[in-house]
Short mmCIF file of C-alpha atoms in Angstrom, two decimals:
data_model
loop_
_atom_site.label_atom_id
_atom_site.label_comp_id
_atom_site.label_asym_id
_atom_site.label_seq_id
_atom_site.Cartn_x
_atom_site.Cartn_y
_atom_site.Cartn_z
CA UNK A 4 80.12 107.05 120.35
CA UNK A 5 82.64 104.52 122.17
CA UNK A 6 81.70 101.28 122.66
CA UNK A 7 83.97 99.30 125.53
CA UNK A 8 86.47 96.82 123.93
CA UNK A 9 86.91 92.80 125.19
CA UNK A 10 90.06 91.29 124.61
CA UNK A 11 90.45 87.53 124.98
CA UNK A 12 94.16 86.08 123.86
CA UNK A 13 96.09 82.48 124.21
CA UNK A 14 99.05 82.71 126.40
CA UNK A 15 99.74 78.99 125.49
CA UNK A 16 100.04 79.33 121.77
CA UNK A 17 102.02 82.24 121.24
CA UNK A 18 100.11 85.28 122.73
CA UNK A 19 97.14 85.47 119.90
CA UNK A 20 94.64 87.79 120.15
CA UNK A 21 91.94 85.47 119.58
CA UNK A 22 88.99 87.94 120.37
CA UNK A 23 88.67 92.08 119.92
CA UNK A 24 84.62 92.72 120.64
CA UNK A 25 82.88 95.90 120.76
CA UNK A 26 79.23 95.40 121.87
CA UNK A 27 78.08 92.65 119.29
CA UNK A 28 80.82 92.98 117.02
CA UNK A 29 84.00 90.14 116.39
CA UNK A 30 86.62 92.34 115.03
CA UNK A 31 89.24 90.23 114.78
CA UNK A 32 89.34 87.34 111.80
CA UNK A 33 89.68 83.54 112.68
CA UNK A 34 91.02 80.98 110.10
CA UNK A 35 88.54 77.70 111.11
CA UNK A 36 91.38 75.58 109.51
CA UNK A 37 94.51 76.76 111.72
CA UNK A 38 96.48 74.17 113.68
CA UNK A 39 98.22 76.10 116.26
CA UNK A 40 98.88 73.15 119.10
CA UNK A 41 102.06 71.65 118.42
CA UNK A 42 103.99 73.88 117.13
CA UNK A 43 108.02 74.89 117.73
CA UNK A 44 110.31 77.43 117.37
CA UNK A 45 111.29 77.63 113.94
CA UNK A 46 108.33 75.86 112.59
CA UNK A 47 106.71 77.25 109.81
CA UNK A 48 104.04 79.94 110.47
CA UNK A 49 100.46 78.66 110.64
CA UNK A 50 98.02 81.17 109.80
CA UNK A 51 95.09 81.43 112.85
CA UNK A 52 93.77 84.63 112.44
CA UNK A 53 93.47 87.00 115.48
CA UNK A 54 96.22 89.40 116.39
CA UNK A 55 99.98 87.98 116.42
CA UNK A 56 103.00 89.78 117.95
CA UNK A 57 105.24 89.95 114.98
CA UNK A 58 108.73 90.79 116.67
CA UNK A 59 111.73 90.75 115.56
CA UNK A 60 110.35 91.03 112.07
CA UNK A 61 107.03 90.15 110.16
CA UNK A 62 108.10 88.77 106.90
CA UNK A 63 111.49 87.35 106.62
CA UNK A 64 113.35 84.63 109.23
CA UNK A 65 111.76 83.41 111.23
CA UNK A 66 108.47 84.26 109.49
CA UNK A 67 106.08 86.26 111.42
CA UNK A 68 108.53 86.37 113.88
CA UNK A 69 109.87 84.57 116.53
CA UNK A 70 107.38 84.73 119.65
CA UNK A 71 104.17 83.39 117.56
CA UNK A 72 105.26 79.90 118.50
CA UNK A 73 106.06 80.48 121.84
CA UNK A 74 104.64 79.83 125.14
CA UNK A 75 103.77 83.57 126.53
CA UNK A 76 103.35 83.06 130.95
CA UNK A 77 102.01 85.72 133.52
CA UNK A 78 104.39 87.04 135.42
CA UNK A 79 103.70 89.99 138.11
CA UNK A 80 100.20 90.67 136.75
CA UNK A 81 101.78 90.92 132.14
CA UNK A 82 102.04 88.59 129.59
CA UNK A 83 105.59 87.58 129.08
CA UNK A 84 107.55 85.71 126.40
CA UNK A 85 110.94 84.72 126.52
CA UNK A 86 113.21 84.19 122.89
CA UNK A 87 116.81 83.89 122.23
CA UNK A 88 117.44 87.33 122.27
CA UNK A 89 114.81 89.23 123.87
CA UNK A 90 111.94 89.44 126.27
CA UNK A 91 108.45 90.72 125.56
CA UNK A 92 105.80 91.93 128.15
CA UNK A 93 102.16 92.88 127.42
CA UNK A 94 100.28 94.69 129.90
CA UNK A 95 96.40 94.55 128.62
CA UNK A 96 93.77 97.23 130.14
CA UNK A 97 90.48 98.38 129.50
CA UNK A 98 89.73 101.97 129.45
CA UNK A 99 86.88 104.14 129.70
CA UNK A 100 86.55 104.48 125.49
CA UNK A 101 88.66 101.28 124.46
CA UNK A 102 91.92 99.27 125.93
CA UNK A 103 95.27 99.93 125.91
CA UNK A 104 98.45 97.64 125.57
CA UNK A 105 101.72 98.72 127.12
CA UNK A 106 105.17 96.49 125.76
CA UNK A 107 108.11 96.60 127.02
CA UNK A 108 110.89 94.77 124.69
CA UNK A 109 114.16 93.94 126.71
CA UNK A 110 117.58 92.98 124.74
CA UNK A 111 120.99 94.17 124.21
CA UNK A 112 121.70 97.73 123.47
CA UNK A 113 121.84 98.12 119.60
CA UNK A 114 119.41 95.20 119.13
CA UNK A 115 117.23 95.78 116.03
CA UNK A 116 114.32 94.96 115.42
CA UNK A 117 110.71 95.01 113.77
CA UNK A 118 107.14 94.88 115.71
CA UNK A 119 103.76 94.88 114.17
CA UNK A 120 100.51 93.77 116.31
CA UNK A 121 99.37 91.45 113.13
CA UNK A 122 95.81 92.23 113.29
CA UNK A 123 93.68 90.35 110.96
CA UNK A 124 90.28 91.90 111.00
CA UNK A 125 87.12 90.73 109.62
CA UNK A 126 85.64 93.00 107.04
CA UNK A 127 83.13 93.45 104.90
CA UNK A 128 83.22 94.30 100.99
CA UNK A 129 82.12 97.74 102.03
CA UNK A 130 84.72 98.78 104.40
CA UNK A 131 87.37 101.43 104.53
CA UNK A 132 90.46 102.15 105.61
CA UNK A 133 91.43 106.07 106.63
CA UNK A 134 94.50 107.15 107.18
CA UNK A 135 96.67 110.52 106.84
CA UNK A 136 96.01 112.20 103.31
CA UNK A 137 99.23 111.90 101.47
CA UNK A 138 101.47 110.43 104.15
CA UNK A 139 104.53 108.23 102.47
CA UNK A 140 103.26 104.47 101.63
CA UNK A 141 105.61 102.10 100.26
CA UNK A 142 104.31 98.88 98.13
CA UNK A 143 106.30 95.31 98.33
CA UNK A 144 107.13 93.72 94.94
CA UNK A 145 103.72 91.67 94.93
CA UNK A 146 101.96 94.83 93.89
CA UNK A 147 104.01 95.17 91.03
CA UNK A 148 101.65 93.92 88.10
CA UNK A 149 99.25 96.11 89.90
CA UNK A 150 100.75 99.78 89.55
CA UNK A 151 100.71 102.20 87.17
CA UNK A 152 104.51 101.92 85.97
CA UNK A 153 106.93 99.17 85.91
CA UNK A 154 108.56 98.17 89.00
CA UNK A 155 112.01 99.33 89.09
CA UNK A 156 114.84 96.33 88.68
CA UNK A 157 116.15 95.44 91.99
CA UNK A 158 113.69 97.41 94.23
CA UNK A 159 112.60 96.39 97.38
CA UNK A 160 109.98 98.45 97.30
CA UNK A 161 108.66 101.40 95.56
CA UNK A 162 106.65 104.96 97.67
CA UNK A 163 103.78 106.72 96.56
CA UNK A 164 101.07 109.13 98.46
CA UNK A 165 98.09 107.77 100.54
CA UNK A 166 95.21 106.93 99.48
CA UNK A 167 96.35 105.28 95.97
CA UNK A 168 100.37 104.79 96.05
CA UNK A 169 101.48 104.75 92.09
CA UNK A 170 97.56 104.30 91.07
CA UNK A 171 96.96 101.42 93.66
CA UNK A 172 93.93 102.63 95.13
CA UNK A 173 94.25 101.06 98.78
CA UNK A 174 91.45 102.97 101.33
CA UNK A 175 89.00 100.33 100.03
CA UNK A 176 88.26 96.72 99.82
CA UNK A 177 85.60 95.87 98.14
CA UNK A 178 84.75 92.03 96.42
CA UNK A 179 88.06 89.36 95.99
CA UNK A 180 89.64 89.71 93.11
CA UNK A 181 92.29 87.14 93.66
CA UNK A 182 94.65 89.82 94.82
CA UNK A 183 97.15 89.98 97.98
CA UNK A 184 99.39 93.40 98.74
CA UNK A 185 101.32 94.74 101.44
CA UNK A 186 101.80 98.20 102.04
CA UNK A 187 103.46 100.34 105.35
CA UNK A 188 102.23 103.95 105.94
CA UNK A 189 104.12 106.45 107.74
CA UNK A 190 101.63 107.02 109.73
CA UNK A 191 100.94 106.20 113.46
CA UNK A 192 97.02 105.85 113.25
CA UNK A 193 94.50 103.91 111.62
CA UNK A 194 90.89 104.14 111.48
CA UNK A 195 88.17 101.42 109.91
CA UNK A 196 84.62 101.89 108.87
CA UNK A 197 82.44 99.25 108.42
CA UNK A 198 79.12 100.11 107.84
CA UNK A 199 78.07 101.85 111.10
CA UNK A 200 80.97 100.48 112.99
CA UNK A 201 84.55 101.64 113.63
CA UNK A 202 87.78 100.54 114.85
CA UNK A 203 90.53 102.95 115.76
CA UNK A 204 94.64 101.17 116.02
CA UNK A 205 97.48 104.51 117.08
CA UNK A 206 100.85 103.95 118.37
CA UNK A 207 102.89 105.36 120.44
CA UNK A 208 106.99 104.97 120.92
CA UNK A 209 109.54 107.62 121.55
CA UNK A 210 112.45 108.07 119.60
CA UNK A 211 111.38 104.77 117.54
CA UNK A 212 110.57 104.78 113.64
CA UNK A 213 106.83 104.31 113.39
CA UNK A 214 104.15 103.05 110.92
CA UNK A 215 101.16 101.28 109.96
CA UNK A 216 101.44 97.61 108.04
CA UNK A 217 98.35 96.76 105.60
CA UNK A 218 97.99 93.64 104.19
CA UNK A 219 94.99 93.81 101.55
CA UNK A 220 94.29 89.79 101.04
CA UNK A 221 91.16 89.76 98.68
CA UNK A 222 91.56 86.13 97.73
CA UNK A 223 94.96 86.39 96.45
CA UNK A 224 96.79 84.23 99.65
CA UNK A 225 98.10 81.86 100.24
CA UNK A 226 98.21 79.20 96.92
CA UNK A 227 96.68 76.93 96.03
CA UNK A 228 93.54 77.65 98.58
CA UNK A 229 93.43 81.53 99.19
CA UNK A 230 91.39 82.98 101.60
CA UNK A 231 90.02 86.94 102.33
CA UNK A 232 91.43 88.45 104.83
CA UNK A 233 92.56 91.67 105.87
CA UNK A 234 95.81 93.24 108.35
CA UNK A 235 95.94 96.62 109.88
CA UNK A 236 99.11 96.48 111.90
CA UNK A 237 100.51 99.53 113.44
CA UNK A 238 104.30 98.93 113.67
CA UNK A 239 107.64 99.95 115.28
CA UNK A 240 109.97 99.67 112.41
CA UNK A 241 108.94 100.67 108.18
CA UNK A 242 109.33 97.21 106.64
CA UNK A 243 108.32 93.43 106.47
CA UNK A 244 111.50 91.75 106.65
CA UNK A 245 113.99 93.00 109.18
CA UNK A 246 116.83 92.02 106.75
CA UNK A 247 115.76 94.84 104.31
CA UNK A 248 116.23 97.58 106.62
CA UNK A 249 117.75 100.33 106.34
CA UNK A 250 118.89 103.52 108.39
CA UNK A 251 116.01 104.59 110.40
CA UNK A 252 113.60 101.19 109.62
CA UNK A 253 113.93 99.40 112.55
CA UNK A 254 113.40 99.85 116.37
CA UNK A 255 116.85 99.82 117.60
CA UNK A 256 117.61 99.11 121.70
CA UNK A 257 119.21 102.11 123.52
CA UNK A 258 121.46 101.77 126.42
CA UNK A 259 119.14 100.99 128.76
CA UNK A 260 118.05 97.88 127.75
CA UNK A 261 114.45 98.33 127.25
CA UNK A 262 112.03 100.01 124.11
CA UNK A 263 108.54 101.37 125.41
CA UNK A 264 105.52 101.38 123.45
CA UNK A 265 101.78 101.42 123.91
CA UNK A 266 99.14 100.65 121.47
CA UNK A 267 95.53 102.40 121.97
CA UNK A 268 92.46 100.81 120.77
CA UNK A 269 88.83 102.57 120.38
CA UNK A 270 85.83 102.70 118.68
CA UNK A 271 85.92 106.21 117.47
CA UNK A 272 87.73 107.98 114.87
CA UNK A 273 89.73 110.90 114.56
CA UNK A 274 91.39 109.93 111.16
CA UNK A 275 90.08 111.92 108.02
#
């Protein structure tokens, strides 16, 4: 059954999602030690918890992008930012079973570029993640000690199949274990169970690469005080760090000026 979603975010520092409810349930995680007030462009990233739009890359320079730090306004009824290079819009809605978000990115033709909603969700021990059986995941050199054959010299990452990409089982959570991992699916839905409660994150964007981001933190980030947390980030682009792309990773601006893309949020699942 869908439950209607609330979405509360921070226009003033940088456009967090700082609340995704369903009935009586916080999705989203919060870090209670996050200083997000004074920061600048170019500052380092400051890790609040919520959802962050990650654009024009995630890991890399400027880390988690370069709108987090920004000043987002309203402007003819969506949530606008304004960087160097580009301009981001947000149009928020609730629907009948969820919400929706609808971005437009404007730049330069040929601008490149990663997006990932950053969604840090608060999970239990007992959740799950479900996504397509089999579909392409590549792992980021943190996983190497983790996989079941050396890392390859050089590699910038290495693909397996879902659910357990070169014996790294990564559908479940369970207890910390002082480990951190990023993956990206090709995928362009992802569902979460937890307990009775689900959470459903597709993507939509013509003639753009797609993909879903995981980050798996089960104590393992950041040193020396780690915390548990958990991303499920659908994505325009298949990497972290913009600067590692290659042909067909990024989003890429087409003569017009503008990349569409919608995210859909609900509390039902349709993933297997």
């Amino acid at each position: 059954m869908s439950v209607p979603l609330e979405i509360v975010t921070d226009l003033a520092h940088g456009g967090r999602w700082t609340s995704l409810r369903s009935g009586g349930r916080e999705w989203l995680w919060r870090c209670p030690a996050a200083r997000r007030e004074g920061v600048s462009p170019g500052d380092p990233f400051v890790d609040a918890g919520g959802l962050e739009e990650c654009v024009p890359t995630v890991r890399g320079t400027p880390d988690h992008g370069d709108v987090w730090s920004r000043a987002w306004t309203r402007e003819a009824g969506r949530d606008v930012v304004h960087a160097d290079r580009f301009t981001l819009a947000r149009t928020l809605r609730a629907t009948t079973d969820g919400a929706e978000a609808d971005y437009v990115l404007t730049a330069d033709a040929g601008f490149r570029f990663v997006w990932a909603a950053h969604a840090l969700l608060d999970l239990s021990e007992q959740a799950s993640l479900r996504l397509p059986h089999a579909a392409r995941t590549r792992l980021f050199p943190e996983a190497a000690v983790l996989l079941d054959r050396p890392w390859p010299r050089g590699a910038a990452w290495v693909e397996g199949d879902w659910p357990a990409p070169c014996g790294l089982r990564m559908d479940t959570l369970g207890p910390d274990d002082g480990t951190a991992v990023g993956a990206v699916v090709d995928a362009t839905r992802a569902c979460v169970h937890d307990g009775p409660d689900r959470l459903s994150l597709a993507l939509e964007a013509d003639g753009q690469p797609t993909s879903v981001a995981l980050w798996r933190n089960l104590g393992g980030f950041p040193s020396p005080s780690p915390y548990r947390s958990t991303g499920v980030e659908p994505m325009l682009g298949r990497v972290f760090d913009l600067a590692e792309a290659g042909p067909g990773d990024a989003a890429r601006v087409p003569d017009s000026g503008e990349v569409r893309w919608r995210l859909t949020l609900n509390t039902h699942c349709h993933c297997a």
